[in-house]
Short mmCIF file of C-alpha atoms in Angstrom, two decimals:
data_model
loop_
_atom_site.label_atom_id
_atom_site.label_comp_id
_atom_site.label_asym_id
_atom_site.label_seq_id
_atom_site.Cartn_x
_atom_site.Cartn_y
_atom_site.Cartn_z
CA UNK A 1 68.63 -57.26 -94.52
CA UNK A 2 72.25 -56.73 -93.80
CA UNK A 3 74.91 -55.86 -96.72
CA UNK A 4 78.34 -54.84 -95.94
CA UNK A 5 80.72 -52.97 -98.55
CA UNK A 6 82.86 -54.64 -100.74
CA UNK A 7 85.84 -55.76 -98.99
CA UNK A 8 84.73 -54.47 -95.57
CA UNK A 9 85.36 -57.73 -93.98
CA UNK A 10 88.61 -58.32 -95.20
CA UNK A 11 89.55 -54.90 -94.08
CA UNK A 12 88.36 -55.19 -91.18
CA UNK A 13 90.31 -57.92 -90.32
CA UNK A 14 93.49 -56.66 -91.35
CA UNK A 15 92.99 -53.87 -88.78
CA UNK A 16 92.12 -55.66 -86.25
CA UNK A 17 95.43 -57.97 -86.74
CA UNK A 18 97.78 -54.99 -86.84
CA UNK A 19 95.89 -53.67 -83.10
CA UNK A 20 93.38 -51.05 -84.49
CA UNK A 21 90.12 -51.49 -82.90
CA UNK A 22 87.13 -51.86 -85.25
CA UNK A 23 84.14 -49.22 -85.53
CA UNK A 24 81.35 -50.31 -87.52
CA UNK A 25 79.38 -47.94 -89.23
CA UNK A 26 76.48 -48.43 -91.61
CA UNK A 27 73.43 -46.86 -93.69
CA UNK A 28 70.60 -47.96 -91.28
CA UNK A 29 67.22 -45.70 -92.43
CA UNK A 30 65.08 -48.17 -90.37
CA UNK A 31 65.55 -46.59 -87.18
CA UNK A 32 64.74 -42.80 -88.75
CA UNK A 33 61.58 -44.40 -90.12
CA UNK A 34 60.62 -46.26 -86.87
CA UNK A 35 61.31 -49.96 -87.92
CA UNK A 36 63.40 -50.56 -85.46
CA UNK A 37 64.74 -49.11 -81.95
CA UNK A 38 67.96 -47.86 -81.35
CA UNK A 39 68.60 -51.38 -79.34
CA UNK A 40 67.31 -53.25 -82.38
CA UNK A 41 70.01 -51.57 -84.44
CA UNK A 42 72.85 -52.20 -81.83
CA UNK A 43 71.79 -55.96 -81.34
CA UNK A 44 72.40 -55.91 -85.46
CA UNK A 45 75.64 -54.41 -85.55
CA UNK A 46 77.35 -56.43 -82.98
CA UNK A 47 75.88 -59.62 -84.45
CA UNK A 48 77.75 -58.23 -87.82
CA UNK A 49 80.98 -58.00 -85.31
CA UNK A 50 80.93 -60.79 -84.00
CA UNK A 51 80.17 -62.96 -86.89
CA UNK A 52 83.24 -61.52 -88.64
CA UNK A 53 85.18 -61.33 -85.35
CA UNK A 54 85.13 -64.92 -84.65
CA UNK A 55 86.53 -66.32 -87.93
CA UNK A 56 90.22 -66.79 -88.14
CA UNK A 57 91.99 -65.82 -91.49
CA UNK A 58 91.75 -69.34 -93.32
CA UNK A 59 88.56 -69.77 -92.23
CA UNK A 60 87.03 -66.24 -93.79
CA UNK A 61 89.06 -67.04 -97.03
CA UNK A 62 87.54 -70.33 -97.47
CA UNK A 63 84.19 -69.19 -96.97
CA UNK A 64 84.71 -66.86 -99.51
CA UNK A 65 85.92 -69.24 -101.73
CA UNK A 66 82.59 -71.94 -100.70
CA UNK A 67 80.52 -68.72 -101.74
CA UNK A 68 81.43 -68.72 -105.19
CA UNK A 69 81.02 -72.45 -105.83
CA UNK A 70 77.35 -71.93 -104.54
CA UNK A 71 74.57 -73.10 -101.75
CA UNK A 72 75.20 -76.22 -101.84
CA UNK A 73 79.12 -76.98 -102.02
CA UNK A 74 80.56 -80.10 -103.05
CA UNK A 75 84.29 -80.78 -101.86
CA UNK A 76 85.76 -81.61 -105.21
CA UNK A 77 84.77 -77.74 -106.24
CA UNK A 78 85.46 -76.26 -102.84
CA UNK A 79 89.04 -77.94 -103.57
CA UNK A 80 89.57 -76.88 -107.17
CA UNK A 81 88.88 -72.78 -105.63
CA UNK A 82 90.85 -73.01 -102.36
CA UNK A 83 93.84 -73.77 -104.18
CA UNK A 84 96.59 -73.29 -103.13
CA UNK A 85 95.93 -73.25 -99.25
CA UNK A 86 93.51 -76.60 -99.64
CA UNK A 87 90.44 -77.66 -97.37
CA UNK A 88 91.97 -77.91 -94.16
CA UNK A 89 88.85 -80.44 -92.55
CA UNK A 90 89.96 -78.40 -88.76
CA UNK A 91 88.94 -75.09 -90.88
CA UNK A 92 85.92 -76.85 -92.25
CA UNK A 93 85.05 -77.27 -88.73
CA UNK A 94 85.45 -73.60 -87.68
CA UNK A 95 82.62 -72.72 -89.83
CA UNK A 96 80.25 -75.53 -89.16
CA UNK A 97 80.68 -74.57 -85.75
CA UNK A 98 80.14 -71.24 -86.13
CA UNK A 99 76.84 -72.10 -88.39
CA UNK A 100 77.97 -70.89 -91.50
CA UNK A 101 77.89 -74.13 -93.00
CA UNK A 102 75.97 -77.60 -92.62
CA UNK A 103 77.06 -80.62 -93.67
CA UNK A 104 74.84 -81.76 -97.00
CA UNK A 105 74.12 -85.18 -99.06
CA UNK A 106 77.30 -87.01 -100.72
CA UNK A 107 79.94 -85.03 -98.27
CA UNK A 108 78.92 -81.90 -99.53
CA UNK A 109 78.58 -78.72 -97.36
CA UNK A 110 75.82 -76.57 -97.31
CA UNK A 111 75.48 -72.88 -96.38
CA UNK A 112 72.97 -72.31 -93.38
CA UNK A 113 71.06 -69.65 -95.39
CA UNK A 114 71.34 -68.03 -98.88
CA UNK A 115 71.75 -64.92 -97.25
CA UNK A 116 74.44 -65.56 -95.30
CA UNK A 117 76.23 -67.16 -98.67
CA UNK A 118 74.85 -64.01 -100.24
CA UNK A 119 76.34 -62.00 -97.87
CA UNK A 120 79.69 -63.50 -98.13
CA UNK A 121 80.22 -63.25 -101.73
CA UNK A 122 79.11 -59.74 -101.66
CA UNK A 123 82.31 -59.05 -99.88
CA UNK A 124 84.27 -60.60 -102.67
CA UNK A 125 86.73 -57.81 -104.16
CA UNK A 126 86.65 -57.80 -107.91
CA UNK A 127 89.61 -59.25 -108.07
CA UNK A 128 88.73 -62.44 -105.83
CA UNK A 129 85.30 -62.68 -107.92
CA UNK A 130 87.12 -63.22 -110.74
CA UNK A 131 89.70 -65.59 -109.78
CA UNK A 132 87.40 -67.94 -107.70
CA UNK A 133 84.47 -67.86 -110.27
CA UNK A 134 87.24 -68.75 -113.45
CA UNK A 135 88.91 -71.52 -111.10
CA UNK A 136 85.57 -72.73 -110.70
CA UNK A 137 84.57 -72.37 -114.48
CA UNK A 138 88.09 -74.53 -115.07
CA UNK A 139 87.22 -76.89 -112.91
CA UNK A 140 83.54 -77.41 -113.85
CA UNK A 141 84.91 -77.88 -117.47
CA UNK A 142 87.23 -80.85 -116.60
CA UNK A 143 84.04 -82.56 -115.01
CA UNK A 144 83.34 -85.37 -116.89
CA UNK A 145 80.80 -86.88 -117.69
CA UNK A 146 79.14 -83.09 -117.71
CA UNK A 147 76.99 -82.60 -114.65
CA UNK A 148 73.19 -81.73 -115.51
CA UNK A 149 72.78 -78.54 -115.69
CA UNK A 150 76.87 -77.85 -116.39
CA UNK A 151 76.12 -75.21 -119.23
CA UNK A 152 73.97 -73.04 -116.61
CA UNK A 153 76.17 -72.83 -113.87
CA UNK A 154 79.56 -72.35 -116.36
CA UNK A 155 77.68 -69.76 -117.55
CA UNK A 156 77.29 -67.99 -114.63
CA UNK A 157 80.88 -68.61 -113.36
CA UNK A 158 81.99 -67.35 -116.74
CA UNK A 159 80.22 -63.66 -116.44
CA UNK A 160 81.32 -63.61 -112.69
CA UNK A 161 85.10 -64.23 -114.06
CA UNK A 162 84.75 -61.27 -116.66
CA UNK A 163 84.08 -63.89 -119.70
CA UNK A 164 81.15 -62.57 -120.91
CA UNK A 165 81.20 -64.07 -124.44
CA UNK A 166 81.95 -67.59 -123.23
CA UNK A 167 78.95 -67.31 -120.47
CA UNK A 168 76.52 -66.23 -123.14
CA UNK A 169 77.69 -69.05 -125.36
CA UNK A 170 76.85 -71.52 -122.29
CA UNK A 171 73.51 -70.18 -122.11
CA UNK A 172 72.85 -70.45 -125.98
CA UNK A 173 73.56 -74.36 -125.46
CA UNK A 174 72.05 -74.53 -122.23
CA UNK A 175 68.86 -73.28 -124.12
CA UNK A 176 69.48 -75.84 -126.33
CA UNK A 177 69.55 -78.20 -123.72
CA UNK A 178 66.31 -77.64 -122.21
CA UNK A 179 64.19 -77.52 -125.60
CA UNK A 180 65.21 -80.86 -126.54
CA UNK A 181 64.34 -82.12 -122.82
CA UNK A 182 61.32 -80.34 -123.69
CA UNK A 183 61.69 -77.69 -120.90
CA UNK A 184 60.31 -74.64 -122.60
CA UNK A 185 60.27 -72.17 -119.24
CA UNK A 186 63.60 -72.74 -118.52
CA UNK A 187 64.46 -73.05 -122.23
CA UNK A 188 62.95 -69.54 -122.61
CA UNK A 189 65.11 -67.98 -118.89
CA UNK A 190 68.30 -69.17 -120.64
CA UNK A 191 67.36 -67.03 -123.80
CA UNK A 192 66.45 -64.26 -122.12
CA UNK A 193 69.42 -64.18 -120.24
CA UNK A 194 71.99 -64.61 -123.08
#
C-alpha cells in the first residue's frame, strides 16, 4: 500500500514547475523485513513519479476535487466542487486516459480503484478538505427530490468540512431513516457513528 504525505503532490508539482528536480523519499520497512527487493521498491517509487508526473495542473486539481464527491462521481457534483475552474471535458479526458477514472452509468465517472481515490484525497490539505467536502454538502442539500441515502453521505461531507454538529444531526435522521425502512444493521452503523 502506497500513502503519500499530505500535500506532497501538490508540492511536488510546484517544484517541478519552478525547475527543481523531484526526489522522492518514503518510509518503506518492507525491504528491511524482506517483502520486497530493492528493485521492487524502485519499480514503486517511479510508478508514484510518474503517476503524479504526468498530470497537468487542472487535471490534479480536479481529481482532487472528484475524490471528495466519492467512487462513483456524478457530473452535476463534480461541477458544484470544481467551481470556479469548471469540468473542462479535454481535462476529463486526461485522466481517463491516464486510468484514473472510467466512465460509469448515467454519465457519471468512476475512479479505477478505491485506492487510487483513496490515495488522492489523502493528499487533500486541510484546507482543500474542507472547502470541497462543504461545496459538496451545499450542493447535496439543494438536490431535490433528496437522493436515497442523502442524510449519510451529508453527513460525512459535513465532518470532512469541520461541521461536526450538523454531520451528527444527519446521522440521527439517517438512523431514522433506516428503522422505518426497517433496516436495523444499518439503522444501528448510523447510531454508532453519531
Amino acid at each position: 500500500e502506497v500513502a503519500l504525505l499530505d500535500g506532497a503532490a501538490a508540492g511536488l508539482a510546484r517544484l517541478r514547475a519552478a525547475g527543481y528536480a523531484a526526489v522522492l523519499v518514503s518510509n518503506q520497512p518492507g525491504h528491511a523485513k524482506g517483502y520486497c527487493t530493492p528493485e521492487d521498491l524502485e519499480a514503486v517509487h517511479a510508478a508514484i513519479v510518474a503517476r503524479l508526473d504526468s498530470l497537468s495542473p487542472a487535471a490534479f486539481a480536479l481529481l482532487k476535487a472528484a475524490s471528495a464527491v466519492g467512487e462513483l462521481v456524478s457530473e452535476d457534483a463534480l461541477a458544484a466542487v470544481a467551481a470556479p475552474a469548471g469540468v473542462d471535458p479535454e481535462t476529463i479526458d486526461e485522466l481517463a486516459d491516464a486510468g484514473w477514472l472510467t466512465p460509469a452509468s448515467n454519465g457519471a465517472l468512476r475512479f479505477a480503484n478505491a485506492t487510487l481515490r483513496e490515495t488522492v484525497h489523502d493528499l487533500l490539505v486541510p484546507a482543500d478538505l474542507r472547502r470541497l467536502h462543504g461545496a459538496l454538502a451545499r450542493w447535496l442539500q439543494g438536490v431535490e427530490p433528496a437522493p436515497p441515502g442523502r442524510d449519510a453521505a451529508l453527513s460525512e461531507h459535513l465532518a470532512h468540512a469541520g461541521q461536526i454538529g450538523a454531520a451528527i444531526g444527519c446521522l440521527e435522521a439517517a438512523c431514522t431513516e433506516a428503522m422505518n425502512a426497517g433496516l436495523g444493521r444499518n439503522a444501528a452503523h448510523f447510531a454508532q457513528r453519531a
